[in-house]
């Protein structure tokens, strides 16, 4: 079982398209929590996701409450520039749902306050407010796959590779 990615009210079509493409490449389900700042049929979203949309395991939830009803909260790990714990210390499991806030609003404050033990950040030493959403999702998803690769394989059946193969480092 692969982790899931959830985006709370994403606003920028190319970010969501790039994340969709990443999800297809890693066999990861994608949850979009409405309202969205665009239509999924927008050309910019489709262009960024290229011709992979038909292979995407896509779930669209009409609001936060519908998402909460669909996904057990104990599976959720929340990622925000305002969190204090490093994403490297997150307790990833093969069925984790990696949740990200919108590009313009970030993670809702109510989530950060209600679940601080489940909130994580990507540490940054430079003077930027936050990372691009698609980049942040990539960093966190590949760390989750790396940490859970012994637990389960995620990868292309066609190429015969598993996440363990995709995530080998020179020290491995």
Protein backbone atom coordinates (compact mmCIF):
# COMPACT_ATOMS: atom_id res chain seq x y z
CA UNK A 1 0.00 0.00 0.00
CA UNK A 2 1.31 3.44 -0.93
CA UNK A 3 0.94 6.59 1.11
CA UNK A 4 -1.74 9.01 -0.07
CA UNK A 5 -1.30 12.72 -0.87
CA UNK A 6 -4.03 15.22 0.06
CA UNK A 7 -4.13 18.86 -1.02
CA UNK A 8 -6.40 21.24 0.88
CA UNK A 9 -7.92 23.73 -1.56
CA UNK A 10 -5.03 23.94 -4.05
CA UNK A 11 -5.00 27.19 -6.06
CA UNK A 12 -2.32 26.91 -8.76
CA UNK A 13 -3.11 24.55 -11.67
CA UNK A 14 0.48 23.66 -12.69
CA UNK A 15 1.36 22.69 -9.09
CA UNK A 16 -1.56 20.27 -8.93
CA UNK A 17 -0.72 18.92 -12.39
CA UNK A 18 2.89 18.30 -11.39
CA UNK A 19 1.79 16.63 -8.15
CA UNK A 20 -0.63 14.45 -10.13
CA UNK A 21 2.21 13.36 -12.40
CA UNK A 22 4.36 12.57 -9.32
CA UNK A 23 1.49 10.50 -7.90
CA UNK A 24 1.23 8.47 -11.10
CA UNK A 25 5.01 7.93 -11.11
CA UNK A 26 4.91 6.59 -7.55
CA UNK A 27 1.51 4.85 -7.69
CA UNK A 28 0.22 7.21 -4.99
CA UNK A 29 -3.46 8.17 -4.67
CA UNK A 30 -4.18 11.92 -4.79
CA UNK A 31 -6.97 13.57 -2.79
CA UNK A 32 -8.10 17.07 -3.75
CA UNK A 33 -10.19 18.86 -1.13
CA UNK A 34 -12.50 21.49 -2.59
CA UNK A 35 -13.02 24.28 -3.26
CA UNK A 36 -10.24 24.26 -5.83
CA UNK A 37 -8.86 27.45 -7.36
CA UNK A 38 -9.35 25.98 -10.84
CA UNK A 39 -11.22 23.30 -12.72
CA UNK A 40 -9.55 19.90 -13.06
CA UNK A 41 -10.25 20.17 -16.77
CA UNK A 42 -8.20 23.40 -17.05
CA UNK A 43 -5.57 23.17 -19.77
CA UNK A 44 -2.78 24.21 -17.35
CA UNK A 45 -3.55 21.31 -15.00
CA UNK A 46 -3.78 18.82 -17.84
CA UNK A 47 -0.59 20.12 -19.47
CA UNK A 48 1.43 19.74 -16.27
CA UNK A 49 0.06 16.23 -15.72
CA UNK A 50 0.60 15.46 -19.41
CA UNK A 51 -1.15 12.34 -20.60
CA UNK A 52 -1.11 10.58 -17.24
CA UNK A 53 -4.51 11.72 -15.93
CA UNK A 54 -6.22 8.49 -16.94
CA UNK A 55 -3.73 6.57 -14.73
CA UNK A 56 -4.16 8.81 -11.67
CA UNK A 57 -5.98 7.41 -8.62
CA UNK A 58 -7.84 10.69 -8.00
CA UNK A 59 -10.28 11.39 -5.17
CA UNK A 60 -12.11 14.72 -5.06
CA UNK A 61 -13.76 15.64 -1.77
CA UNK A 62 -16.33 18.48 -1.71
CA UNK A 63 -14.94 19.84 1.57
CA UNK A 64 -12.70 19.12 4.57
CA UNK A 65 -15.46 17.26 6.42
CA UNK A 66 -16.02 14.84 3.52
CA UNK A 67 -12.28 14.16 3.43
CA UNK A 68 -12.24 13.51 7.19
CA UNK A 69 -15.10 11.04 6.76
CA UNK A 70 -13.18 9.22 4.02
CA UNK A 71 -9.72 9.07 5.65
CA UNK A 72 -9.07 8.04 9.24
CA UNK A 73 -7.36 10.98 10.96
CA UNK A 74 -4.85 8.69 12.63
CA UNK A 75 -3.35 8.11 9.15
CA UNK A 76 -2.82 11.84 8.53
CA UNK A 77 0.48 13.65 8.76
CA UNK A 78 0.27 17.41 8.14
CA UNK A 79 3.00 19.47 6.48
CA UNK A 80 3.40 23.20 6.95
CA UNK A 81 6.11 25.85 6.95
CA UNK A 82 4.65 26.87 10.35
CA UNK A 83 5.19 23.48 12.01
CA UNK A 84 8.26 22.88 14.18
CA UNK A 85 9.07 19.16 13.83
CA UNK A 86 11.20 18.06 10.87
CA UNK A 87 9.57 15.94 8.17
CA UNK A 88 12.49 13.52 8.68
CA UNK A 89 11.08 12.58 12.09
CA UNK A 90 7.51 12.00 10.90
CA UNK A 91 6.17 8.51 11.72
CA UNK A 92 5.55 7.45 8.13
CA UNK A 93 3.59 4.26 7.52
CA UNK A 94 2.74 2.68 4.21
CA UNK A 95 -0.88 3.87 4.58
CA UNK A 96 -0.09 7.41 5.77
CA UNK A 97 -1.97 10.30 4.22
CA UNK A 98 0.39 13.23 3.67
CA UNK A 99 -1.70 16.42 3.88
CA UNK A 100 -0.64 19.82 2.51
CA UNK A 101 -2.33 23.23 2.69
CA UNK A 102 -2.98 25.55 -0.22
CA UNK A 103 -0.30 27.66 -1.86
CA UNK A 104 -1.91 30.91 -0.72
CA UNK A 105 -3.23 30.05 2.75
CA UNK A 106 -1.00 27.19 3.86
CA UNK A 107 -2.18 24.65 6.43
CA UNK A 108 -5.31 25.84 8.26
CA UNK A 109 -4.44 27.10 11.74
CA UNK A 110 -7.13 24.90 13.32
CA UNK A 111 -5.25 21.78 12.13
CA UNK A 112 -1.90 23.06 13.40
CA UNK A 113 -3.46 23.81 16.79
CA UNK A 114 -5.51 20.62 17.07
CA UNK A 115 -2.84 18.15 15.90
CA UNK A 116 0.62 19.64 16.71
CA UNK A 117 2.11 16.17 17.24
CA UNK A 118 1.15 15.26 13.66
CA UNK A 119 2.48 18.48 12.05
CA UNK A 120 5.86 18.61 10.33
CA UNK A 121 7.96 21.03 8.32
CA UNK A 122 10.77 20.93 5.79
CA UNK A 123 13.54 22.93 7.48
CA UNK A 124 14.87 25.85 5.45
CA UNK A 125 18.00 27.83 6.22
CA UNK A 126 17.48 30.50 3.57
CA UNK A 127 15.29 33.57 3.84
CA UNK A 128 12.20 32.26 2.04
CA UNK A 129 8.70 32.02 3.48
CA UNK A 130 7.98 28.56 2.06
CA UNK A 131 8.77 26.11 -0.71
CA UNK A 132 6.72 25.60 -3.85
CA UNK A 133 3.90 23.14 -3.08
CA UNK A 134 4.87 20.63 -5.78
CA UNK A 135 8.49 20.65 -4.55
CA UNK A 136 7.42 20.18 -0.93
CA UNK A 137 5.14 17.27 -1.84
CA UNK A 138 7.98 15.64 -3.78
CA UNK A 139 10.44 15.96 -0.90
CA UNK A 140 8.01 14.56 1.67
CA UNK A 141 6.61 11.77 -0.53
CA UNK A 142 10.04 10.42 -1.42
CA UNK A 143 11.10 10.53 2.23
CA UNK A 144 7.94 8.60 3.16
CA UNK A 145 8.67 6.04 0.44
CA UNK A 146 12.31 5.77 1.56
CA UNK A 147 11.34 5.19 5.17
CA UNK A 148 8.61 2.67 4.34
CA UNK A 149 10.41 0.85 1.51
CA UNK A 150 11.22 -2.07 3.80
CA UNK A 151 7.54 -2.24 4.75
CA UNK A 152 6.10 -2.39 1.22
CA UNK A 153 7.21 -1.93 -2.38
CA UNK A 154 5.89 0.93 -4.47
CA UNK A 155 7.04 1.31 -8.01
CA UNK A 156 6.49 0.56 -11.62
CA UNK A 157 5.35 -2.96 -12.34
CA UNK A 158 6.38 -2.47 -15.97
CA UNK A 159 9.99 -1.71 -15.09
CA UNK A 160 10.10 -4.29 -12.34
CA UNK A 161 11.44 -1.73 -9.89
CA UNK A 162 10.16 -1.13 -6.39
CA UNK A 163 10.50 1.88 -4.14
CA UNK A 164 13.52 0.18 -2.64
CA UNK A 165 15.13 0.18 -6.09
CA UNK A 166 14.06 3.77 -6.84
CA UNK A 167 15.34 5.08 -3.56
CA UNK A 168 18.79 3.52 -3.36
CA UNK A 169 21.53 5.88 -2.32
CA UNK A 170 25.27 5.46 -2.92
CA UNK A 171 25.59 4.43 0.76
CA UNK A 172 22.88 1.74 0.49
